[in-house]
Amino acid sequence: MTVHEVELVVERREFVADGVLALTLRRPRGELLPDWEPGAHVDLLLGPDLERQYSLCGDPADRTAWRIAVLREPAGRGGSAHVHERLRQGDPVRARGPRNHFALRPAARYLFVAGGIGITPILPMVAAAQARGARWSLLYGGRNRASMAFAGELAGYGERVTVVPEDECGPLDLGPALDALPDGTLVYCCGPGALLDAVEARCPPGVLHVERFRPKPRPTGQEDASEGEFEVELALSGRTLTVAPGISVLEAVRAAGVEVLFSCTEGTCGTCETDVLEGVPEHRDSVLTDQERATNATMMICVSRCRGERLVLEL
C-alpha cells in the first residue's frame, strides 16, 4: 500500500458547531492531492510525537482540497488543542495518507448511525450512497443541536436524515431501525464507544461496519495468548528479534533500528498494519473486522502479539 506524505497549507478555518473546527487544506502550489474514498482518514503530523488521525469529510471528487473537522477535547492528549489554538489560516502542516479501514462497500441499502463528531466519516458516505441511487437513511445523535456538526448540510437530504439532539429527544432509539433490517442492508456506525457497542449488540453478523476513535475494551475473562516472549523474524531485514513480556512488537522493531510507520499505539488508526507471512497473531486491535482477523494476513504491531512462539513479518 502506497502511503503519501504531503505538505499542506490551511486555506480556511470554519466553526461548524460548538467546539468543532473544520479545516480546508490544500497543497501550497495547488497540486492535486492523493485520491480517497468515503471512510478514509489522514494523519496530521502536528509536531514531534504529536500525530493525530482525522476523517476526510469533504468531496472525494475534489482533488484540490481536503476537509477535516476537529472536536475540541479539553481532556484530550493535545492534538485538538493544537489544531484549535495554533493552526491558523496560511499555516503549513504535513499530512500522511489517506488510509481507509472503513470503506463503503456496495449494497442496495444502507443504515448510517453517527454520534457527535462521528458524523465526519459518515458525511461523504451519505453523499456516495445518494449518488449511487441506493436506499439509505441516517440516524444522527448529539448532545444538543448546537454541537452537531454539518446538520445544515444534511438537512438537504430531507426525511432520510433523522437528527436527534439528546437534550430535546433523549438518546438515540436504535430499536426501530435495527430490529427489522431489510435484507441486503449494510450498517455503518461511528461515534462514542457506548453507541458503537449498542449498535453492535443489535446487528446480525456481517452487516455492521464501525470506526472507533478509542480502543475497544477487551471482554473480561477473555483468553489471551501467553504474555511471554516470542520471536519475530523480519523477512525484508533478515533479522530475528525477541519480543519480551510487556513489550510490543512495534517497540521491539524500533529498538532494533528498523523504521516502521506508526501513530496511535492503541490499535485504532491502522498506521502500523503489517503483513504476516508466517505464524498466528493474537489480534488486539480495534481496526480489523472478524473476517480480516480470521485470515491472519495482517496485524497491528502496536498492540497485537503472537499465538505461539514465532511470527514472520514483512518488515
PDB file of N, CA and C in Angstrom, residues 12-80:
ATOM      1  N   ARG A  12      -8.561  27.467   4.999  1.00  0.00           N
ATOM      2  CA  ARG A  12      -9.762  28.020   5.633  1.00  0.00           C
ATOM      3  C   ARG A  12     -10.001  27.358   6.972  1.00  0.00           C
ATOM      4  N   ARG A  13     -10.433  28.151   7.933  1.00  0.00           N
ATOM      5  CA  ARG A  13     -10.892  27.679   9.239  1.00  0.00           C
ATOM      6  C   ARG A  13     -12.350  28.090   9.401  1.00  0.00           C
ATOM      7  N   GLU A  14     -13.190  27.157   9.841  1.00  0.00           N
ATOM      8  CA  GLU A  14     -14.618  27.469   9.984  1.00  0.00           C
ATOM      9  C   GLU A  14     -15.200  26.623  11.105  1.00  0.00           C
ATOM     10  N   PHE A  15     -15.838  27.277  12.071  1.00  0.00           N
ATOM     11  CA  PHE A  15     -16.525  26.528  13.116  1.00  0.00           C
ATOM     12  C   PHE A  15     -17.865  26.054  12.566  1.00  0.00           C
ATOM     13  N   VAL A  16     -18.066  24.736  12.591  1.00  0.00           N
ATOM     14  CA  VAL A  16     -19.274  24.141  12.024  1.00  0.00           C
ATOM     15  C   VAL A  16     -20.224  23.651  13.110  1.00  0.00           C
ATOM     16  N   ALA A  17     -19.842  23.809  14.366  1.00  0.00           N
ATOM     17  CA  ALA A  17     -20.684  23.511  15.517  1.00  0.00           C
ATOM     18  C   ALA A  17     -19.920  23.982  16.748  1.00  0.00           C
ATOM     19  N   ASP A  18     -20.585  23.989  17.896  1.00  0.00           N
ATOM     20  CA  ASP A  18     -19.892  24.366  19.128  1.00  0.00           C
ATOM     21  C   ASP A  18     -18.705  23.432  19.352  1.00  0.00           C
ATOM     22  N   GLY A  19     -17.502  23.995  19.380  1.00  0.00           N
ATOM     23  CA  GLY A  19     -16.321  23.201  19.656  1.00  0.00           C
ATOM     24  C   GLY A  19     -15.814  22.371  18.504  1.00  0.00           C
ATOM     25  N   VAL A  20     -16.392  22.512  17.314  1.00  0.00           N
ATOM     26  CA  VAL A  20     -15.970  21.724  16.147  1.00  0.00           C
ATOM     27  C   VAL A  20     -15.443  22.671  15.073  1.00  0.00           C
ATOM     28  N   LEU A  21     -14.157  22.547  14.780  1.00  0.00           N
ATOM     29  CA  LEU A  21     -13.490  23.388  13.806  1.00  0.00           C
ATOM     30  C   LEU A  21     -13.210  22.600  12.536  1.00  0.00           C
ATOM     31  N   ALA A  22     -13.705  23.082  11.403  1.00  0.00           N
ATOM     32  CA  ALA A  22     -13.421  22.462  10.109  1.00  0.00           C
ATOM     33  C   ALA A  22     -12.254  23.194   9.456  1.00  0.00           C
ATOM     34  N   LEU A  23     -11.316  22.420   8.911  1.00  0.00           N
ATOM     35  CA  LEU A  23     -10.177  22.969   8.192  1.00  0.00           C
ATOM     36  C   LEU A  23     -10.236  22.522   6.741  1.00  0.00           C
ATOM     37  N   THR A  24      -9.998  23.446   5.822  1.00  0.00           N
ATOM     38  CA  THR A  24      -9.795  23.120   4.418  1.00  0.00           C
ATOM     39  C   THR A  24      -8.299  23.212   4.144  1.00  0.00           C
ATOM     40  N   LEU A  25      -7.732  22.125   3.627  1.00  0.00           N
ATOM     41  CA  LEU A  25      -6.290  22.009   3.435  1.00  0.00           C
ATOM     42  C   LEU A  25      -5.985  21.838   1.954  1.00  0.00           C
ATOM     43  N   ARG A  26      -4.990  22.568   1.464  1.00  0.00           N
ATOM     44  CA  ARG A  26      -4.561  22.458   0.071  1.00  0.00           C
ATOM     45  C   ARG A  26      -3.041  22.374   0.005  1.00  0.00           C
ATOM     46  N   ARG A  27      -2.526  21.932  -1.131  1.00  0.00           N
ATOM     47  CA  ARG A  27      -1.085  21.959  -1.352  1.00  0.00           C
ATOM     48  C   ARG A  27      -0.652  23.385  -1.699  1.00  0.00           C
ATOM     49  N   PRO A  28       0.565  23.778  -1.331  1.00  0.00           N
ATOM     50  CA  PRO A  28       0.958  25.192  -1.462  1.00  0.00           C
ATOM     51  C   PRO A  28       0.850  25.749  -2.870  1.00  0.00           C
ATOM     52  N   ARG A  29       1.150  24.934  -3.871  1.00  0.00           N
ATOM     53  CA  ARG A  29       1.112  25.421  -5.252  1.00  0.00           C
ATOM     54  C   ARG A  29      -0.082  24.877  -6.029  1.00  0.00           C
ATOM     55  N   GLY A  30      -1.055  24.366  -5.315  1.00  0.00           N
ATOM     56  CA  GLY A  30      -2.279  23.919  -5.959  1.00  0.00           C
ATOM     57  C   GLY A  30      -2.205  22.567  -6.626  1.00  0.00           C
ATOM     58  N   GLU A  31      -1.146  21.776  -6.331  1.00  0.00           N
ATOM     59  CA  GLU A  31      -1.035  20.454  -6.948  1.00  0.00           C
ATOM     60  C   GLU A  31      -2.182  19.556  -6.481  1.00  0.00           C
ATOM     61  N   LEU A  32      -2.471  18.536  -7.294  1.00  0.00           N
ATOM     62  CA  LEU A  32      -3.532  17.610  -6.926  1.00  0.00           C
ATOM     63  C   LEU A  32      -3.111  16.782  -5.724  1.00  0.00           C
ATOM     64  N   LEU A  33      -4.079  16.480  -4.898  1.00  0.00           N
ATOM     65  CA  LEU A  33      -3.869  15.640  -3.717  1.00  0.00           C
ATOM     66  C   LEU A  33      -4.116  14.180  -4.062  1.00  0.00           C
ATOM     67  N   PRO A  34      -3.569  13.257  -3.266  1.00  0.00           N
ATOM     68  CA  PRO A  34      -3.896  11.840  -3.472  1.00  0.00           C
ATOM     69  C   PRO A  34      -5.403  11.618  -3.396  1.00  0.00           C
ATOM     70  N   ASP A  35      -5.908  10.707  -4.220  1.00  0.00           N
ATOM     71  CA  ASP A  35      -7.348  10.465  -4.207  1.00  0.00           C
ATOM     72  C   ASP A  35      -7.732   9.649  -2.982  1.00  0.00           C
ATOM     73  N   TRP A  36      -9.022   9.644  -2.670  1.00  0.00           N
ATOM     74  CA  TRP A  36      -9.530   8.941  -1.496  1.00  0.00           C
ATOM     75  C   TRP A  36     -10.986   8.586  -1.726  1.00  0.00           C
ATOM     76  N   GLU A  37     -11.482   7.693  -0.896  1.00  0.00           N
ATOM     77  CA  GLU A  37     -12.871   7.269  -0.954  1.00  0.00           C
ATOM     78  C   GLU A  37     -13.515   7.458   0.418  1.00  0.00           C
ATOM     79  N   PRO A  38     -14.854   7.530   0.469  1.00  0.00           N
ATOM     80  CA  PRO A  38     -15.518   7.730   1.756  1.00  0.00           C
ATOM     81  C   PRO A  38     -15.056   6.722   2.804  1.00  0.00           C
ATOM     82  N   GLY A  39     -14.841   7.229   4.016  1.00  0.00           N
ATOM     83  CA  GLY A  39     -14.344   6.407   5.115  1.00  0.00           C
ATOM     84  C   GLY A  39     -12.875   6.601   5.388  1.00  0.00           C
ATOM     85  N   ALA A  40     -12.151   7.275   4.485  1.00  0.00           N
ATOM     86  CA  ALA A  40     -10.704   7.443   4.629  1.00  0.00           C
ATOM     87  C   ALA A  40     -10.370   8.486   5.691  1.00  0.00           C
ATOM     88  N   HIS A  41      -9.169   8.325   6.270  1.00  0.00           N
ATOM     89  CA  HIS A  41      -8.653   9.333   7.190  1.00  0.00           C
ATOM     90  C   HIS A  41      -7.215   9.665   6.816  1.00  0.00           C
ATOM     91  N   VAL A  42      -6.723  10.760   7.361  1.00  0.00           N
ATOM     92  CA  VAL A  42      -5.328  11.156   7.188  1.00  0.00           C
ATOM     93  C   VAL A  42      -4.716  11.385   8.558  1.00  0.00           C
ATOM     94  N   ASP A  43      -3.383  11.238   8.609  1.00  0.00           N
ATOM     95  CA  ASP A  43      -2.631  11.585   9.812  1.00  0.00           C
ATOM     96  C   ASP A  43      -2.140  13.019   9.657  1.00  0.00           C
ATOM     97  N   LEU A  44      -2.450  13.879  10.604  1.00  0.00           N
ATOM     98  CA  LEU A  44      -1.828  15.195  10.640  1.00  0.00           C
ATOM     99  C   LEU A  44      -0.583  15.107  11.508  1.00  0.00           C
ATOM    100  N   LEU A  45       0.561  15.518  10.960  1.00  0.00           N
ATOM    101  CA  LEU A  45       1.833  15.473  11.670  1.00  0.00           C
ATOM    102  C   LEU A  45       2.044  16.861  12.278  1.00  0.00           C
ATOM    103  N   LEU A  46       1.565  17.013  13.507  1.00  0.00           N
ATOM    104  CA  LEU A  46       1.463  18.334  14.124  1.00  0.00           C
ATOM    105  C   LEU A  46       2.738  18.764  14.827  1.00  0.00           C
ATOM    106  N   GLY A  47       3.629  17.828  15.102  1.00  0.00           N
ATOM    107  CA  GLY A  47       4.872  18.149  15.789  1.00  0.00           C
ATOM    108  C   GLY A  47       5.540  16.874  16.237  1.00  0.00           C
ATOM    109  N   PRO A  48       6.715  16.972  16.839  1.00  0.00           N
ATOM    110  CA  PRO A  48       7.398  15.775  17.343  1.00  0.00           C
ATOM    111  C   PRO A  48       6.493  15.014  18.313  1.00  0.00           C
ATOM    112  N   ASP A  49       6.271  13.745  18.005  1.00  0.00           N
ATOM    113  CA  ASP A  49       5.435  12.882  18.848  1.00  0.00           C
ATOM    114  C   ASP A  49       4.005  13.391  18.980  1.00  0.00           C
ATOM    115  N   LEU A  50       3.550  14.164  18.007  1.00  0.00           N
ATOM    116  CA  LEU A  50       2.161  14.636  18.018  1.00  0.00           C
ATOM    117  C   LEU A  50       1.559  14.411  16.643  1.00  0.00           C
ATOM    118  N   GLU A  51       0.976  13.221  16.465  1.00  0.00           N
ATOM    119  CA  GLU A  51       0.278  12.860  15.240  1.00  0.00           C
ATOM    120  C   GLU A  51      -1.146  12.468  15.605  1.00  0.00           C
ATOM    121  N   ARG A  52      -2.082  12.933  14.813  1.00  0.00           N
ATOM    122  CA  ARG A  52      -3.477  12.607  15.088  1.00  0.00           C
ATOM    123  C   ARG A  52      -4.184  12.249  13.781  1.00  0.00           C
ATOM    124  N   GLN A  53      -5.186  11.380  13.886  1.00  0.00           N
ATOM    125  CA  GLN A  53      -5.934  10.910  12.724  1.00  0.00           C
ATOM    126  C   GLN A  53      -7.274  11.642  12.652  1.00  0.00           C
ATOM    127  N   TYR A  54      -7.610  12.114  11.451  1.00  0.00           N
ATOM    128  CA  TYR A  54      -8.882  12.797  11.240  1.00  0.00           C
ATOM    129  C   TYR A  54      -9.524  12.296   9.955  1.00  0.00           C
ATOM    130  N   SER A  55     -10.817  12.033  10.025  1.00  0.00           N
ATOM    131  CA  SER A  55     -11.553  11.556   8.860  1.00  0.00           C
ATOM    132  C   SER A  55     -11.698  12.672   7.837  1.00  0.00           C
ATOM    133  N   LEU A  56     -11.583  12.312   6.566  1.00  0.00           N
ATOM    134  CA  LEU A  56     -11.852  13.258   5.496  1.00  0.00           C
ATOM    135  C   LEU A  56     -13.362  13.380   5.323  1.00  0.00           C
ATOM    136  N   CYS A  57     -13.852  14.606   5.316  1.00  0.00           N
ATOM    137  CA  CYS A  57     -15.313  14.797   5.279  1.00  0.00           C
ATOM    138  C   CYS A  57     -15.734  15.744   4.172  1.00  0.00           C
ATOM    139  N   GLY A  58     -14.875  15.908   3.167  1.00  0.00           N
ATOM    140  CA  GLY A  58     -15.233  16.740   2.027  1.00  0.00           C
ATOM    141  C   GLY A  58     -15.733  15.914   0.859  1.00  0.00           C
ATOM    142  N   ASP A  59     -15.410  16.361  -0.342  1.00  0.00           N
ATOM    143  CA  ASP A  59     -15.866  15.717  -1.580  1.00  0.00           C
ATOM    144  C   ASP A  59     -14.691  14.968  -2.197  1.00  0.00           C
ATOM    145  N   PRO A  60     -14.761  13.626  -2.298  1.00  0.00           N
ATOM    146  CA  PRO A  60     -13.649  12.877  -2.898  1.00  0.00           C
ATOM    147  C   PRO A  60     -13.343  13.284  -4.335  1.00  0.00           C
ATOM    148  N   ALA A  61     -14.316  13.853  -5.034  1.00  0.00           N
ATOM    149  CA  ALA A  61     -14.089  14.260  -6.420  1.00  0.00           C
ATOM    150  C   ALA A  61     -13.218  15.505  -6.522  1.00  0.00           C
ATOM    151  N   ASP A  62     -13.088  16.250  -5.431  1.00  0.00           N
ATOM    152  CA  ASP A  62     -12.275  17.463  -5.421  1.00  0.00           C
ATOM    153  C   ASP A  62     -10.849  17.098  -5.022  1.00  0.00           C
ATOM    154  N   ARG A  63      -9.967  16.956  -6.006  1.00  0.00           N
ATOM    155  CA  ARG A  63      -8.588  16.566  -5.756  1.00  0.00           C
ATOM    156  C   ARG A  63      -7.717  17.755  -5.330  1.00  0.00           C
ATOM    157  N   THR A  64      -8.295  18.937  -5.224  1.00  0.00           N
ATOM    158  CA  THR A  64      -7.511  20.120  -4.869  1.00  0.00           C
ATOM    159  C   THR A  64      -7.554  20.440  -3.383  1.00  0.00           C
ATOM    160  N   ALA A  65      -8.473  19.819  -2.628  1.00  0.00           N
ATOM    161  CA  ALA A  65      -8.626  20.185  -1.223  1.00  0.00           C
ATOM    162  C   ALA A  65      -9.065  18.979  -0.401  1.00  0.00           C
ATOM    163  N   TRP A  66      -8.605  18.954   0.841  1.00  0.00           N
ATOM    164  CA  TRP A  66      -9.108  18.017   1.841  1.00  0.00           C
ATOM    165  C   TRP A  66      -9.806  18.821   2.933  1.00  0.00           C
ATOM    166  N   ARG A  67     -10.899  18.277   3.440  1.00  0.00           N
ATOM    167  CA  ARG A  67     -11.574  18.904   4.571  1.00  0.00           C
ATOM    168  C   ARG A  67     -11.614  17.915   5.739  1.00  0.00           C
ATOM    169  N   ILE A  68     -11.285  18.405   6.919  1.00  0.00           N
ATOM    170  CA  ILE A  68     -11.411  17.631   8.149  1.00  0.00           C
ATOM    171  C   ILE A  68     -12.179  18.485   9.148  1.00  0.00           C
ATOM    172  N   ALA A  69     -12.670  17.854  10.209  1.00  0.00           N
ATOM    173  CA  ALA A  69     -13.329  18.587  11.287  1.00  0.00           C
ATOM    174  C   ALA A  69     -12.825  18.031  12.615  1.00  0.00           C
ATOM    175  N   VAL A  70     -12.463  18.919  13.523  1.00  0.00           N
ATOM    176  CA  VAL A  70     -11.788  18.534  14.763  1.00  0.00           C
ATOM    177  C   VAL A  70     -12.589  19.027  15.952  1.00  0.00           C
ATOM    178  N   LEU A  71     -12.973  18.099  16.809  1.00  0.00           N
ATOM    179  CA  LEU A  71     -13.669  18.441  18.047  1.00  0.00           C
ATOM    180  C   LEU A  71     -12.653  18.859  19.107  1.00  0.00           C
ATOM    181  N   ARG A  72     -12.871  20.015  19.718  1.00  0.00           N
ATOM    182  CA  ARG A  72     -12.003  20.461  20.815  1.00  0.00           C
ATOM    183  C   ARG A  72     -12.287  19.613  22.037  1.00  0.00           C
ATOM    184  N   GLU A  73     -11.276  18.883  22.508  1.00  0.00           N
ATOM    185  CA  GLU A  73     -11.424  17.993  23.655  1.00  0.00           C
ATOM    186  C   GLU A  73     -10.531  18.495  24.781  1.00  0.00           C
ATOM    187  N   PRO A  74     -11.098  19.190  25.763  1.00  0.00           N
ATOM    188  CA  PRO A  74     -10.285  19.752  26.849  1.00  0.00           C
ATOM    189  C   PRO A  74      -9.480  18.703  27.613  1.00  0.00           C
ATOM    190  N   ALA A  75     -10.017  17.484  27.693  1.00  0.00           N
ATOM    191  CA  ALA A  75      -9.321  16.424  28.421  1.00  0.00           C
ATOM    192  C   ALA A  75      -8.525  15.525  27.482  1.00  0.00           C
ATOM    193  N   GLY A  76      -8.295  15.972  26.240  1.00  0.00           N
ATOM    194  CA  GLY A  76      -7.576  15.161  25.272  1.00  0.00           C
ATOM    195  C   GLY A  76      -6.074  15.162  25.508  1.00  0.00           C
ATOM    196  N   ARG A  77      -5.349  14.628  24.531  1.00  0.00           N
ATOM    197  CA  ARG A  77      -3.894  14.467  24.664  1.00  0.00           C
ATOM    198  C   ARG A  77      -3.118  15.564  23.942  1.00  0.00           C
ATOM    199  N   GLY A  78      -3.790  16.608  23.524  1.00  0.00           N
ATOM    200  CA  GLY A  78      -3.089  17.751  22.963  1.00  0.00           C
ATOM    201  C   GLY A  78      -3.287  17.985  21.483  1.00  0.00           C
ATOM    202  N   GLY A  79      -3.793  16.990  20.749  1.00  0.00           N
ATOM    203  CA  GLY A  79      -3.960  17.164  19.318  1.00  0.00           C
ATOM    204  C   GLY A  79      -5.020  18.186  18.967  1.00  0.00           C
ATOM    205  N   SER A  80      -6.195  18.068  19.573  1.00  0.00           N
ATOM    206  CA  SER A  80      -7.268  19.004  19.240  1.00  0.00           C
ATOM    207  C   SER A  80      -6.935  20.415  19.715  1.00  0.00           C
TER     208      SER A  80
END
